[in-house]
PDB file of C-alpha atoms in Angstrom:
ATOM      1  CA  UNK A   7       9.890  32.757  13.581  1.00 64.00           C
ATOM      2  CA  UNK A   8      13.595  32.029  14.171  1.00 70.00           C
ATOM      3  CA  UNK A   9      16.227  33.923  12.197  1.00 79.00           C
ATOM      4  CA  UNK A  10      17.320  30.730  10.421  1.00 74.00           C
ATOM      5  CA  UNK A  11      13.734  30.088   9.284  1.00 75.00           C
ATOM      6  CA  UNK A  12      13.416  33.717   8.183  1.00 83.00           C
ATOM      7  CA  UNK A  13      16.577  33.463   6.067  1.00 85.00           C
ATOM      8  CA  UNK A  14      15.276  30.301   4.380  1.00 80.00           C
ATOM      9  CA  UNK A  15      11.961  32.032   3.720  1.00 83.00           C
ATOM     10  CA  UNK A  16      13.783  34.998   2.189  1.00 88.00           C
ATOM     11  CA  UNK A  17      15.652  32.641  -0.137  1.00 85.00           C
ATOM     12  CA  UNK A  18      12.338  31.082  -1.171  1.00 81.00           C
ATOM     13  CA  UNK A  19      10.880  34.500  -2.008  1.00 85.00           C
ATOM     14  CA  UNK A  20      13.928  35.323  -4.119  1.00 88.00           C
ATOM     15  CA  UNK A  21      13.917  31.966  -5.905  1.00 81.00           C
ATOM     16  CA  UNK A  22      10.305  32.499  -6.939  1.00 78.00           C
ATOM     17  CA  UNK A  23      11.135  35.717  -8.839  1.00 81.00           C
ATOM     18  CA  UNK A  24      12.954  36.126 -12.148  1.00 79.00           C
ATOM     19  CA  UNK A  25      13.189  39.903 -11.880  1.00 88.00           C
ATOM     20  CA  UNK A  26      14.692  42.047  -9.095  1.00 91.00           C
ATOM     21  CA  UNK A  27      12.375  42.418  -6.106  1.00 92.00           C
ATOM     22  CA  UNK A  28      12.328  45.725  -4.217  1.00 94.00           C
ATOM     23  CA  UNK A  29      13.654  45.480  -0.688  1.00 93.00           C
ATOM     24  CA  UNK A  30      10.428  46.991   0.671  1.00 93.00           C
ATOM     25  CA  UNK A  31       8.414  44.136  -0.869  1.00 93.00           C
ATOM     26  CA  UNK A  32      10.712  41.491   0.600  1.00 93.00           C
ATOM     27  CA  UNK A  33      10.623  43.158   4.013  1.00 92.00           C
ATOM     28  CA  UNK A  34       6.824  43.287   3.951  1.00 91.00           C
ATOM     29  CA  UNK A  35       6.564  39.608   2.984  1.00 88.00           C
ATOM     30  CA  UNK A  36       8.873  38.642   5.847  1.00 87.00           C
ATOM     31  CA  UNK A  37       7.261  41.016   8.333  1.00 89.00           C
ATOM     32  CA  UNK A  38      10.547  42.748   9.144  1.00 92.00           C
ATOM     33  CA  UNK A  39      12.041  46.214   8.798  1.00 93.00           C
ATOM     34  CA  UNK A  40      14.137  47.286   5.816  1.00 93.00           C
ATOM     35  CA  UNK A  41      17.165  47.533   8.070  1.00 93.00           C
ATOM     36  CA  UNK A  42      16.726  43.906   9.162  1.00 94.00           C
ATOM     37  CA  UNK A  43      16.229  42.866   5.538  1.00 93.00           C
ATOM     38  CA  UNK A  44      19.530  44.476   4.540  1.00 94.00           C
ATOM     39  CA  UNK A  45      21.275  42.586   7.347  1.00 93.00           C
ATOM     40  CA  UNK A  46      19.660  39.329   6.211  1.00 93.00           C
ATOM     41  CA  UNK A  47      20.757  39.917   2.603  1.00 93.00           C
ATOM     42  CA  UNK A  48      24.321  40.520   3.839  1.00 93.00           C
ATOM     43  CA  UNK A  49      24.231  37.312   5.895  1.00 91.00           C
ATOM     44  CA  UNK A  50      23.023  35.234   2.936  1.00 89.00           C
ATOM     45  CA  UNK A  51      25.732  36.704   0.738  1.00 89.00           C
ATOM     46  CA  UNK A  52      28.335  35.754   3.345  1.00 87.00           C
ATOM     47  CA  UNK A  53      26.984  32.181   3.212  1.00 80.00           C
ATOM     48  CA  UNK A  54      27.524  32.062  -0.551  1.00 81.00           C
ATOM     49  CA  UNK A  55      24.129  33.078  -1.920  1.00 85.00           C
ATOM     50  CA  UNK A  56      24.605  34.921  -5.226  1.00 87.00           C
ATOM     51  CA  UNK A  57      22.211  37.806  -4.573  1.00 91.00           C
ATOM     52  CA  UNK A  58      22.566  40.727  -6.921  1.00 92.00           C
ATOM     53  CA  UNK A  59      21.134  44.189  -6.360  1.00 92.00           C
ATOM     54  CA  UNK A  60      21.227  47.140  -4.036  1.00 89.00           C
ATOM     55  CA  UNK A  61      18.841  49.243  -1.939  1.00 87.00           C
ATOM     56  CA  UNK A  62      16.519  51.196  -4.211  1.00 84.00           C
ATOM     57  CA  UNK A  63      17.179  48.823  -7.136  1.00 87.00           C
ATOM     58  CA  UNK A  64      15.908  45.484  -5.878  1.00 92.00           C
ATOM     59  CA  UNK A  65      17.391  42.026  -5.371  1.00 93.00           C
ATOM     60  CA  UNK A  66      17.552  38.895  -7.488  1.00 92.00           C
ATOM     61  CA  UNK A  67      19.035  35.480  -6.696  1.00 89.00           C
ATOM     62  CA  UNK A  68      21.258  34.090  -9.421  1.00 84.00           C
ATOM     63  CA  UNK A  69      20.594  30.386 -10.197  1.00 73.00           C
ATOM     64  CA  UNK A  70      22.919  27.683  -8.977  1.00 64.00           C
ATOM     65  CA  UNK A  71      22.973  28.392  -5.250  1.00 60.00           C
ATOM     66  CA  UNK A  72      22.526  25.156  -3.273  1.00 53.00           C
ATOM     67  CA  UNK A  73      22.435  24.878   0.488  1.00 53.00           C
ATOM     68  CA  UNK A  74      25.139  22.352   1.513  1.00 50.00           C
ATOM     69  CA  UNK A  75      22.913  20.565   4.104  1.00 48.00           C
ATOM     70  CA  UNK A  76      20.423  19.711   1.362  1.00 51.00           C
ATOM     71  CA  UNK A  77      22.794  17.479  -0.582  1.00 56.00           C
ATOM     72  CA  UNK A  78      21.266  14.040  -0.143  1.00 67.00           C
ATOM     73  CA  UNK A  79      21.928  10.643  -1.658  1.00 72.00           C
ATOM     74  CA  UNK A  80      19.298   9.120  -3.956  1.00 77.00           C
ATOM     75  CA  UNK A  81      18.209   6.710  -1.196  1.00 83.00           C
ATOM     76  CA  UNK A  82      17.857   9.592   1.271  1.00 80.00           C
ATOM     77  CA  UNK A  83      15.804  11.601  -1.212  1.00 82.00           C
ATOM     78  CA  UNK A  84      13.483   8.662  -1.860  1.00 85.00           C
ATOM     79  CA  UNK A  85      13.007   8.259   1.890  1.00 88.00           C
ATOM     80  CA  UNK A  86      12.138  11.964   2.180  1.00 87.00           C
ATOM     81  CA  UNK A  87       9.706  11.794  -0.744  1.00 86.00           C
ATOM     82  CA  UNK A  88       7.960   8.726   0.662  1.00 88.00           C
ATOM     83  CA  UNK A  89       7.754  10.203   4.156  1.00 89.00           C
ATOM     84  CA  UNK A  90       6.421  13.539   2.919  1.00 87.00           C
ATOM     85  CA  UNK A  91       3.804  11.835   0.757  1.00 86.00           C
ATOM     86  CA  UNK A  92       2.686   9.712   3.714  1.00 85.00           C
ATOM     87  CA  UNK A  93       2.280  12.801   5.898  1.00 85.00           C
ATOM     88  CA  UNK A  94       0.409  14.644   3.140  1.00 79.00           C
ATOM     89  CA  UNK A  95      -2.085  11.807   2.642  1.00 78.00           C
ATOM     90  CA  UNK A  96      -2.317  10.005   5.986  1.00 71.00           C
ATOM     91  CA  UNK A  97      -1.703  12.450   8.828  1.00 65.00           C
ATOM     92  CA  UNK A  98      -5.265  13.892   8.774  1.00 68.00           C
ATOM     93  CA  UNK A  99      -3.752  17.288   9.561  1.00 78.00           C
ATOM     94  CA  UNK A 100      -4.091  19.843   6.720  1.00 80.00           C
ATOM     95  CA  UNK A 101      -1.401  22.133   8.149  1.00 84.00           C
ATOM     96  CA  UNK A 102       1.052  19.255   8.442  1.00 84.00           C
ATOM     97  CA  UNK A 103       0.183  18.183   4.893  1.00 84.00           C
ATOM     98  CA  UNK A 104       0.970  21.676   3.593  1.00 86.00           C
ATOM     99  CA  UNK A 105       4.219  21.672   5.555  1.00 86.00           C
ATOM    100  CA  UNK A 106       5.212  18.338   3.992  1.00 87.00           C
ATOM    101  CA  UNK A 107       4.579  19.751   0.522  1.00 85.00           C
ATOM    102  CA  UNK A 108       6.560  22.860   1.445  1.00 84.00           C
ATOM    103  CA  UNK A 109       9.512  20.708   2.480  1.00 82.00           C
ATOM    104  CA  UNK A 110       9.493  18.930  -0.871  1.00 82.00           C
ATOM    105  CA  UNK A 111       9.209  22.225  -2.759  1.00 81.00           C
ATOM    106  CA  UNK A 112      12.165  23.638  -0.848  1.00 76.00           C
ATOM    107  CA  UNK A 113      14.286  20.551  -1.411  1.00 77.00           C
ATOM    108  CA  UNK A 114      13.382  20.462  -5.108  1.00 77.00           C
ATOM    109  CA  UNK A 115      14.284  24.138  -5.518  1.00 73.00           C
ATOM    110  CA  UNK A 116      17.810  23.608  -4.190  1.00 69.00           C
ATOM    111  CA  UNK A 117      18.771  20.338  -5.881  1.00 72.00           C
ATOM    112  CA  UNK A 118      20.824  19.951  -9.035  1.00 70.00           C
ATOM    113  CA  UNK A 119      18.714  19.280 -12.130  1.00 74.00           C
ATOM    114  CA  UNK A 120      19.261  15.517 -12.259  1.00 73.00           C
ATOM    115  CA  UNK A 121      18.349  14.937  -8.619  1.00 73.00           C
ATOM    116  CA  UNK A 122      15.402  17.331  -8.805  1.00 75.00           C
ATOM    117  CA  UNK A 123      14.025  15.397 -11.762  1.00 80.00           C
ATOM    118  CA  UNK A 124      14.369  12.193  -9.754  1.00 78.00           C
ATOM    119  CA  UNK A 125      12.338  13.705  -6.914  1.00 77.00           C
ATOM    120  CA  UNK A 126       9.641  15.100  -9.211  1.00 79.00           C
ATOM    121  CA  UNK A 127       9.222  11.794 -11.078  1.00 81.00           C
ATOM    122  CA  UNK A 128       9.670   9.440  -8.122  1.00 80.00           C
ATOM    123  CA  UNK A 129       7.727   6.214  -8.537  1.00 82.00           C
ATOM    124  CA  UNK A 130       7.143   5.825  -4.800  1.00 81.00           C
ATOM    125  CA  UNK A 131       3.531   6.555  -3.887  1.00 81.00           C
ATOM    126  CA  UNK A 132       1.327   6.347  -0.813  1.00 79.00           C
ATOM    127  CA  UNK A 133      -2.236   5.425  -1.852  1.00 76.00           C
ATOM    128  CA  UNK A 134      -5.111   6.956   0.042  1.00 72.00           C
ATOM    129  CA  UNK A 135      -6.958   4.471   2.214  1.00 65.00           C
ATOM    130  CA  UNK A 136     -10.624   3.753   1.629  1.00 60.00           C
ATOM    131  CA  UNK A 137     -11.316   4.589   5.283  1.00 60.00           C
ATOM    132  CA  UNK A 138      -8.980   7.472   5.988  1.00 58.00           C
ATOM    133  CA  UNK A 139      -8.621   8.853   9.502  1.00 60.00           C
ATOM    134  CA  UNK A 140     -10.793  12.005   9.564  1.00 60.00           C
ATOM    135  CA  UNK A 141      -9.117  15.363  10.018  1.00 62.00           C
ATOM    136  CA  UNK A 142      -9.500  17.060  13.391  1.00 70.00           C
ATOM    137  CA  UNK A 143      -9.391  20.874  13.593  1.00 74.00           C
ATOM    138  CA  UNK A 144      -7.510  20.808  16.870  1.00 81.00           C
ATOM    139  CA  UNK A 145      -4.522  18.771  15.639  1.00 83.00           C
ATOM    140  CA  UNK A 146      -2.367  21.863  14.931  1.00 84.00           C
ATOM    141  CA  UNK A 147      -3.117  23.159  18.444  1.00 87.00           C
ATOM    142  CA  UNK A 148      -2.074  19.795  19.863  1.00 90.00           C
ATOM    143  CA  UNK A 149       1.202  19.776  17.961  1.00 89.00           C
ATOM    144  CA  UNK A 150       1.908  23.335  19.088  1.00 91.00           C
ATOM    145  CA  UNK A 151       1.196  22.428  22.713  1.00 94.00           C
ATOM    146  CA  UNK A 152       3.581  19.456  22.520  1.00 94.00           C
ATOM    147  CA  UNK A 153       6.245  21.673  20.967  1.00 93.00           C
ATOM    148  CA  UNK A 154       5.780  24.468  23.519  1.00 94.00           C
ATOM    149  CA  UNK A 155       5.306  22.090  26.491  1.00 96.00           C
ATOM    150  CA  UNK A 156       1.926  23.650  27.325  1.00 96.00           C
ATOM    151  CA  UNK A 157      -0.832  22.110  29.409  1.00 97.00           C
ATOM    152  CA  UNK A 158      -4.165  21.528  27.670  1.00 96.00           C
ATOM    153  CA  UNK A 159      -7.793  21.403  28.696  1.00 96.00           C
ATOM    154  CA  UNK A 160      -9.094  18.204  27.133  1.00 95.00           C
ATOM    155  CA  UNK A 161     -12.765  17.322  26.607  1.00 95.00           C
ATOM    156  CA  UNK A 162     -12.891  13.572  26.083  1.00 94.00           C
ATOM    157  CA  UNK A 163     -15.373  10.723  25.682  1.00 92.00           C
ATOM    158  CA  UNK A 164     -14.208   7.264  26.637  1.00 88.00           C
ATOM    159  CA  UNK A 165     -15.185   3.983  24.985  1.00 87.00           C
ATOM    160  CA  UNK A 166     -18.462   3.839  26.925  1.00 89.00           C
ATOM    161  CA  UNK A 167     -19.366   7.412  25.954  1.00 89.00           C
ATOM    162  CA  UNK A 168     -18.726   8.974  29.379  1.00 92.00           C
ATOM    163  CA  UNK A 169     -17.530  12.577  29.054  1.00 93.00           C
ATOM    164  CA  UNK A 170     -14.763  14.119  31.148  1.00 93.00           C
ATOM    165  CA  UNK A 171     -12.861  17.389  31.167  1.00 95.00           C
ATOM    166  CA  UNK A 172      -9.313  17.197  32.356  1.00 95.00           C
ATOM    167  CA  UNK A 173      -6.026  19.096  32.332  1.00 97.00           C
ATOM    168  CA  UNK A 174      -3.210  17.169  30.664  1.00 97.00           C
ATOM    169  CA  UNK A 175       0.444  17.618  29.774  1.00 97.00           C
ATOM    170  CA  UNK A 176       0.815  16.326  26.189  1.00 96.00           C
ATOM    171  CA  UNK A 177       4.287  15.158  25.212  1.00 96.00           C
ATOM    172  CA  UNK A 178       3.827  12.788  22.253  1.00 94.00           C
ATOM    173  CA  UNK A 179       1.454  11.686  19.526  1.00 91.00           C
ATOM    174  CA  UNK A 180       1.534   8.391  17.639  1.00 88.00           C
ATOM    175  CA  UNK A 181       0.182   8.023  14.092  1.00 82.00           C
ATOM    176  CA  UNK A 182      -1.150   4.479  13.845  1.00 80.00           C
ATOM    177  CA  UNK A 183      -2.933   3.182  10.746  1.00 73.00           C
ATOM    178  CA  UNK A 184      -6.291   2.912  12.492  1.00 74.00           C
ATOM    179  CA  UNK A 185      -6.066   5.826  14.916  1.00 76.00           C
ATOM    180  CA  UNK A 186      -4.028   8.665  16.365  1.00 83.00           C
ATOM    181  CA  UNK A 187      -2.941   8.296  19.986  1.00 89.00           C
ATOM    182  CA  UNK A 188      -2.047  11.151  22.354  1.00 93.00           C
ATOM    183  CA  UNK A 189       0.356  10.424  25.209  1.00 95.00           C
ATOM    184  CA  UNK A 190       0.051  12.773  28.181  1.00 97.00           C
ATOM    185  CA  UNK A 191       0.323  13.136  31.927  1.00 96.00           C
ATOM    186  CA  UNK A 192      -3.212  13.490  33.302  1.00 96.00           C
ATOM    187  CA  UNK A 193      -3.639  15.743  36.330  1.00 96.00           C
ATOM    188  CA  UNK A 194      -7.047  14.193  37.058  1.00 92.00           C
ATOM    189  CA  UNK A 195      -5.678  10.635  37.270  1.00 92.00           C
ATOM    190  CA  UNK A 196      -2.176  11.658  38.406  1.00 95.00           C
ATOM    191  CA  UNK A 197      -0.605   9.315  35.902  1.00 96.00           C
ATOM    192  CA  UNK A 198       0.254   8.689  32.272  1.00 96.00           C
ATOM    193  CA  UNK A 199      -2.724   8.230  30.003  1.00 94.00           C
ATOM    194  CA  UNK A 200      -3.254   7.569  26.284  1.00 94.00           C
ATOM    195  CA  UNK A 201      -6.157   9.246  24.528  1.00 94.00           C
ATOM    196  CA  UNK A 202      -7.559   8.259  21.160  1.00 90.00           C
ATOM    197  CA  UNK A 203      -7.749  11.312  18.940  1.00 85.00           C
ATOM    198  CA  UNK A 204     -11.104  10.273  17.495  1.00 84.00           C
ATOM    199  CA  UNK A 205     -12.638  10.442  20.983  1.00 90.00           C
ATOM    200  CA  UNK A 206     -11.450  13.981  21.684  1.00 91.00           C
ATOM    201  CA  UNK A 207     -14.406  16.373  21.641  1.00 91.00           C
ATOM    202  CA  UNK A 208     -12.339  19.532  21.996  1.00 91.00           C
ATOM    203  CA  UNK A 209      -9.094  20.823  23.422  1.00 91.00           C
ATOM    204  CA  UNK A 210      -7.752  24.233  24.335  1.00 92.00           C
ATOM    205  CA  UNK A 211      -4.228  25.415  25.056  1.00 93.00           C
ATOM    206  CA  UNK A 212      -4.003  26.902  28.557  1.00 95.00           C
ATOM    207  CA  UNK A 213      -1.040  29.024  27.480  1.00 93.00           C
ATOM    208  CA  UNK A 214       0.777  27.811  30.603  1.00 96.00           C
ATOM    209  CA  UNK A 215       3.878  25.665  30.492  1.00 96.00           C
ATOM    210  CA  UNK A 216       3.604  22.449  32.460  1.00 96.00           C
ATOM    211  CA  UNK A 217       6.113  22.065  35.307  1.00 95.00           C
ATOM    212  CA  UNK A 218       8.179  19.275  33.756  1.00 94.00           C
ATOM    213  CA  UNK A 219      10.259  19.269  30.586  1.00 94.00           C
ATOM    214  CA  UNK A 220       9.014  17.122  27.704  1.00 94.00           C
ATOM    215  CA  UNK A 221      12.175  14.998  27.540  1.00 94.00           C
ATOM    216  CA  UNK A 222      11.840  14.215  31.272  1.00 94.00           C
ATOM    217  CA  UNK A 223       8.206  13.188  30.781  1.00 95.00           C
ATOM    218  CA  UNK A 224       9.177  10.941  27.883  1.00 95.00           C
ATOM    219  CA  UNK A 225      11.876   9.329  30.013  1.00 94.00           C
ATOM    220  CA  UNK A 226       9.412   8.641  32.845  1.00 95.00           C
ATOM    221  CA  UNK A 227       6.790   7.420  30.368  1.00 95.00           C
ATOM    222  CA  UNK A 228       9.229   4.982  28.801  1.00 93.00           C
ATOM    223  CA  UNK A 229      10.175   3.625  32.229  1.00 93.00           C
ATOM    224  CA  UNK A 230       6.476   3.293  33.074  1.00 91.00           C
ATOM    225  CA  UNK A 231       5.742   1.485  29.805  1.00 89.00           C
ATOM    226  CA  UNK A 232       8.626  -0.947  30.337  1.00 87.00           C
ATOM    227  CA  UNK A 233       7.466  -1.656  33.876  1.00 87.00           C
ATOM    228  CA  UNK A 234       3.855  -2.233  32.795  1.00 80.00           C
ATOM    229  CA  UNK A 235       4.619  -4.012  29.517  1.00 75.00           C
ATOM    230  CA  UNK A 236       8.228  -5.311  29.517  1.00 75.00           C
ATOM    231  CA  UNK A 237       7.654  -7.083  26.196  1.00 66.00           C
ATOM    232  CA  UNK A 238       6.587  -3.860  24.462  1.00 59.00           C
ATOM    233  CA  UNK A 239       9.084  -1.762  22.525  1.00 55.00           C
ATOM    234  CA  UNK A 240       7.880   1.812  22.138  1.00 48.00           C
ATOM    235  CA  UNK A 241       8.608   4.022  19.154  1.00 46.00           C
ATOM    236  CA  UNK A 242      10.591   6.276  21.475  1.00 45.00           C
ATOM    237  CA  UNK A 243      12.983   3.377  22.249  1.00 49.00           C
ATOM    238  CA  UNK A 244      13.897   3.170  18.556  1.00 46.00           C
ATOM    239  CA  UNK A 245      14.572   6.899  18.163  1.00 39.00           C
TER     240      UNK A 245
END
């Protein structure tokens, strides 16, 4: 976990308590030493967090502290709410769904009362589809591999049912209404390939970083897609 993420997590622990929390408890929750906790408390205080308390007494966060980057307009908040609700209901990835809910909880905890009420009572909803894309237990491993630029062993069945095992370099995943699509460089075919998530039998992270950076793969993939389908605009072109 990065230090920035750890500081945000520490703020969340403090916000959840009304009474002073012993430093040892906070350190245990964060998985850090007491000395590191004291440094983190000092850093948050320097950033304007109103944390009261001392070693041996405990710490409590006074209400009213708002992180400046989380000041959004009403339109921006509605976009965040809608996006988070879509991920929670449509992504077919339980870990990603929990992360989306965590984002909304964090935003709600730092907003002024009026804006928080608007988020909590937003009238923008994402209905569940009658035929939802089934969850796949390996989706978190896939996202982690994309993030870490790791090669994967992929067990796959094509449209005809033929099974193959191949080593791929995943660099993107598209969330279509009817399916999830994995974009990767395939060592077996020595080219870019797209794999339907519902045809993946299993995958395993090799733990080894593939020899090319993800942004370079995406650049080459975009050039390949334009050459093969000049009329097609990819999602990456709009980002």
